[in-house]
Short mmCIF file of C-alpha atoms in Angstrom, two decimals:
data_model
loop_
_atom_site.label_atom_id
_atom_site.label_comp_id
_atom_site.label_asym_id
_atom_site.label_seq_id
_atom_site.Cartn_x
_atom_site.Cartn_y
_atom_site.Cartn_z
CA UNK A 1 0.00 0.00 0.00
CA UNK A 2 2.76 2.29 0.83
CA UNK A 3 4.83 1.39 -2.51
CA UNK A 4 1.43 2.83 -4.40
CA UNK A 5 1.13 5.89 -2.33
CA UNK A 6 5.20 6.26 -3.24
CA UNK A 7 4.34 6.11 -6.62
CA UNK A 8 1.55 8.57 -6.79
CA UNK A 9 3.62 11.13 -4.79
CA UNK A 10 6.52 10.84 -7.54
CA UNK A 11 3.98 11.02 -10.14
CA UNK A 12 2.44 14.32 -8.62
CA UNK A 13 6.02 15.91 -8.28
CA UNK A 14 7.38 15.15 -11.18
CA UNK A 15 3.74 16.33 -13.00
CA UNK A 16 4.12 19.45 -10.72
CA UNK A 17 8.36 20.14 -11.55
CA UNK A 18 7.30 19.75 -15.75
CA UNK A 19 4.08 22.47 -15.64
CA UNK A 20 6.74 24.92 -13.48
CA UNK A 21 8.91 24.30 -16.53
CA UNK A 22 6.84 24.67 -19.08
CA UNK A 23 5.32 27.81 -17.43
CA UNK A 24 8.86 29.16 -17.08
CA UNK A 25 9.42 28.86 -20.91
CA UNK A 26 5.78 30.29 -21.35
CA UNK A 27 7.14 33.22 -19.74
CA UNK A 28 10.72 33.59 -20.93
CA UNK A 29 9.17 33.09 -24.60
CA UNK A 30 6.69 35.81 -24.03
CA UNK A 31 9.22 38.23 -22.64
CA UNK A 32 10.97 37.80 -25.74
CA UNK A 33 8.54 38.84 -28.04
CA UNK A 34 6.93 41.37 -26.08
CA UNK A 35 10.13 43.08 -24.70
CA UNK A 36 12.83 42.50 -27.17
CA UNK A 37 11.18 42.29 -30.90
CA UNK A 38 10.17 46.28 -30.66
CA UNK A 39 9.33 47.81 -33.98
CA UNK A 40 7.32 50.98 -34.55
CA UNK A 41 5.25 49.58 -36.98
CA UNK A 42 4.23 46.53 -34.96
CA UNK A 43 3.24 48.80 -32.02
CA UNK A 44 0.82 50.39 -34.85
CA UNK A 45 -0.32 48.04 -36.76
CA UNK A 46 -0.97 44.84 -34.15
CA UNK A 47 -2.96 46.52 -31.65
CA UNK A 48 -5.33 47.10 -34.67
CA UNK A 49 -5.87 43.54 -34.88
CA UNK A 50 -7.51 42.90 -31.63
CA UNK A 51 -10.81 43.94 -33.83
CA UNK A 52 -9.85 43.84 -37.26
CA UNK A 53 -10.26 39.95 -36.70
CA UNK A 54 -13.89 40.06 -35.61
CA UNK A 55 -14.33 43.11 -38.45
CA UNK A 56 -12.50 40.56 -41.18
CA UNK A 57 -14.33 37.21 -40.67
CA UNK A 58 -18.04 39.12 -40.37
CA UNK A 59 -16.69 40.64 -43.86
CA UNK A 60 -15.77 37.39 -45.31
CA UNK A 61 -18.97 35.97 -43.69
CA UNK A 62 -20.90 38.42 -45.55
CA UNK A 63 -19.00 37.90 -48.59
CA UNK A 64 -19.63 34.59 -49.19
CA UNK A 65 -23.14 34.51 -48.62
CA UNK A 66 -23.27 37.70 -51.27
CA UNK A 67 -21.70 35.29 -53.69
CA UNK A 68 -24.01 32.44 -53.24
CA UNK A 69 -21.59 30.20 -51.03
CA UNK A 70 -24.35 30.23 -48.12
CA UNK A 71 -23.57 26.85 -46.78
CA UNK A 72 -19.94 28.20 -46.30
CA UNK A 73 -21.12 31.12 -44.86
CA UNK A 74 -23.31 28.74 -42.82
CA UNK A 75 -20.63 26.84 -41.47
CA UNK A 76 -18.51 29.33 -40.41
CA UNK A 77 -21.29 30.98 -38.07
CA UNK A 78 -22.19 27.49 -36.64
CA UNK A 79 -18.13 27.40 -36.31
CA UNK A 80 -17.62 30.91 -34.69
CA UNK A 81 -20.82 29.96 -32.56
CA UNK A 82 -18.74 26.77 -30.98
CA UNK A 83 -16.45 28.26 -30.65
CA UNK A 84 -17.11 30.74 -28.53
CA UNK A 85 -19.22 28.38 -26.91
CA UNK A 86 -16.33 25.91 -26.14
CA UNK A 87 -13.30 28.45 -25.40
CA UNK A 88 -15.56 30.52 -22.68
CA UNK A 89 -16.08 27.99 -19.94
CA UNK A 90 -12.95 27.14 -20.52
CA UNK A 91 -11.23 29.97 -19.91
CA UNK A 92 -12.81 30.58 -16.92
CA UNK A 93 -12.48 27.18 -15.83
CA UNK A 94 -8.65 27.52 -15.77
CA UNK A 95 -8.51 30.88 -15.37
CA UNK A 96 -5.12 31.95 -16.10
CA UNK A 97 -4.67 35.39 -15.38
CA UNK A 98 -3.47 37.77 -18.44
CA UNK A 99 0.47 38.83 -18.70
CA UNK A 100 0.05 42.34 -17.35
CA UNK A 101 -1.49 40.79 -13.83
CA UNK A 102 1.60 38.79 -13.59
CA UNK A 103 4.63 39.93 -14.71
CA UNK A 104 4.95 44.23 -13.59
CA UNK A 105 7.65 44.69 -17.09
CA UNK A 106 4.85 43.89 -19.79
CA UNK A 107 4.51 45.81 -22.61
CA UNK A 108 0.70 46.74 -22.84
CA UNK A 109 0.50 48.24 -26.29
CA UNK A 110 -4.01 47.87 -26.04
CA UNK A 111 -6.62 48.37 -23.54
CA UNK A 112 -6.66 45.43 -20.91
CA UNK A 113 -8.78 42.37 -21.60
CA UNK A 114 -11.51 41.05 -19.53
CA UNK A 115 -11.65 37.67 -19.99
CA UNK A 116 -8.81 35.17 -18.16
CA UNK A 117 -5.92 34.65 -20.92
CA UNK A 118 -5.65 31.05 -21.51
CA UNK A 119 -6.68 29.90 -24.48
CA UNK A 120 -6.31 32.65 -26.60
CA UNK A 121 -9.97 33.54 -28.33
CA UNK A 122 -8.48 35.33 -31.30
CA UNK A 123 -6.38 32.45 -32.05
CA UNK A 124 -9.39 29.80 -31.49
CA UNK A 125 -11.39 32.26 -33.63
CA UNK A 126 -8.82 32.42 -36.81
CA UNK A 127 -7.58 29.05 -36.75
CA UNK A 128 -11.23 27.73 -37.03
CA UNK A 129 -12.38 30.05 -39.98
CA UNK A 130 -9.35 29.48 -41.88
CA UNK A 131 -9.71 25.84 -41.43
CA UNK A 132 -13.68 25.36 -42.39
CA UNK A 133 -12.85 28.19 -45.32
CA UNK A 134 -9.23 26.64 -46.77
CA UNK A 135 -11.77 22.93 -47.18
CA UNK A 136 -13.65 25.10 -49.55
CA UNK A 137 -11.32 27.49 -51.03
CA UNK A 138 -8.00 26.11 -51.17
CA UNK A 139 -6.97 28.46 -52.67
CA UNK A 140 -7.08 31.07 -49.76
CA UNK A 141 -5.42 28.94 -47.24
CA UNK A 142 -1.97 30.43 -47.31
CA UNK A 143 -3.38 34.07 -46.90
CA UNK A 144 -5.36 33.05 -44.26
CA UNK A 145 -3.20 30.93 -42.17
CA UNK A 146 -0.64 33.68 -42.74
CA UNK A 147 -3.40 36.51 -41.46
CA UNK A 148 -4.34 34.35 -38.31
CA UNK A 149 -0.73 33.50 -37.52
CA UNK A 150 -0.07 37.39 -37.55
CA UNK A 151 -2.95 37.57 -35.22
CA UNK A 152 -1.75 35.00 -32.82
CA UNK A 153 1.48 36.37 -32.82
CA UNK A 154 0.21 39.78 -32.17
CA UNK A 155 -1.52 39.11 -29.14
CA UNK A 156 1.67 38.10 -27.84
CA UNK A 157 3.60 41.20 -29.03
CA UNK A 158 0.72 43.39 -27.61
CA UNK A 159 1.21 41.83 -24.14
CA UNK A 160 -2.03 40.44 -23.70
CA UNK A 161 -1.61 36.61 -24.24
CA UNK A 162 1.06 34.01 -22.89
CA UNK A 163 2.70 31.98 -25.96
CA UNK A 164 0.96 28.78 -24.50
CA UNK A 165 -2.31 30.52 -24.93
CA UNK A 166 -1.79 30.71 -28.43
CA UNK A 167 -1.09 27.23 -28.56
CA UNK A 168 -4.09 26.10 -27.02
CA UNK A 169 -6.68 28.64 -29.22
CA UNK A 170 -4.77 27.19 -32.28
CA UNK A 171 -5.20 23.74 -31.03
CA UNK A 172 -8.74 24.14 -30.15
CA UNK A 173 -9.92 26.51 -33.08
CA UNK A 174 -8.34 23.34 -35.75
CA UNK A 175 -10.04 20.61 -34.10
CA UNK A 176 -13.58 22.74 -33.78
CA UNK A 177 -12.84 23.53 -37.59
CA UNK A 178 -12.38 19.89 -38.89
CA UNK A 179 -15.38 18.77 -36.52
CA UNK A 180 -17.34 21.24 -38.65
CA UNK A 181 -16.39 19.84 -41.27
CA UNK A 182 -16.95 16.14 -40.12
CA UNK A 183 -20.49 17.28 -39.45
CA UNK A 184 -21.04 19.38 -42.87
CA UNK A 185 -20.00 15.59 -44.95
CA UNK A 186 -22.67 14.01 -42.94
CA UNK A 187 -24.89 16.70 -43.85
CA UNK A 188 -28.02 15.70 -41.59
CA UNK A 189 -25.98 16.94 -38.24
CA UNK A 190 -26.12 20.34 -39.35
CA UNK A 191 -29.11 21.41 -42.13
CA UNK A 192 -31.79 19.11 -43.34
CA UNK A 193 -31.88 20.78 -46.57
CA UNK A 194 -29.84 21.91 -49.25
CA UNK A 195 -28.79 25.43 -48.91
#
């Protein structure tokens, strides 16, 4: 009995020693982008970002129902919808504090977010579009991978998102995207009819 307990005490300190590392790389990652890759057009032009997303997939949104594609434009509301839907508990569920509350040096280049930091919504948000879109139009899918990883990377450089946060919106926007998509070649999951 005490060989198990043993083990599970290891287990729990060796889990614990690997998160303090990986948090400690977060960190040291982050301060490199925010503090060290400073460029006067980057403090312009990323803090724009923060709502040129939302602004750029409503426009796209709109776009592609204009031009007929209305199951695209379908699927990318149901997929923005999920989303959101998904990320929010989440976020509050590990609530990761943004990193202005932690570290005093941040460069905070926007307005302070409201939401916990971890995962990053923007991220989720891009990664999902471009994924349910790029099935569609393949031909987009370098400009829009390109335009969300400038948005993921921004959040970084703006100060209001840990690297790891980015991971995890990435991670979870892709696999919301391709579920989607999974759904939309079964058809019946998502529209009886065709649109």
């Amino acid at each position: 009995m005490s060989y198990l307990t043993g083990y599970y005490a290891i287990r729990e300190i060796v889990a614990m020693n690997f998160l303090i590392y990986i948090e400690s790389i977060d960190k040291s990652v982050f301060l490199n982008i925010n503090q060290n890759i400073i460029n006067p057009f980057f403090d312009i032009f990323f803090p724009s970002l923060r709502e040129l997303t939302y602004v750029f997939w409503i426009l796209l949104i709109i776009y592609f129902f204009i031009r007929k594609e209305r199951k695209l434009a379908l699927l990318m509301v149901i997929g923005i919808s999920a989303g959101a839907a998904f990320i929010y508990p989440v976020k509050y569920f590990i609530d990761r504090a943004r990193p202005y509350d932690q570290i005093e040096s941040t460069r905070l280049l926007t307005s302070p977010e409201s939401d916990p930091s971890f995962p990053s919504g923007h991220a989720e948000l891009s990664f999902l579009t471009s994924t349910v879109v790029s099935k569609f139009h393949p031909e987009y899918s370098k400009y829009l991978y390109t335009f969300s990883s400038l948005i993921a990377l921004s959040r970084v450089y703006v100060g209001v998102h840990f690297p790891m946060d980015i991971v995890g919106g990435v991670i979870i926007g892709i696999i919301i995207g391709r579920l989607i998509l999974v759904l939309e070649q079964r058809k019946g999951y998502i529209w009886k009819e065709k649109i």
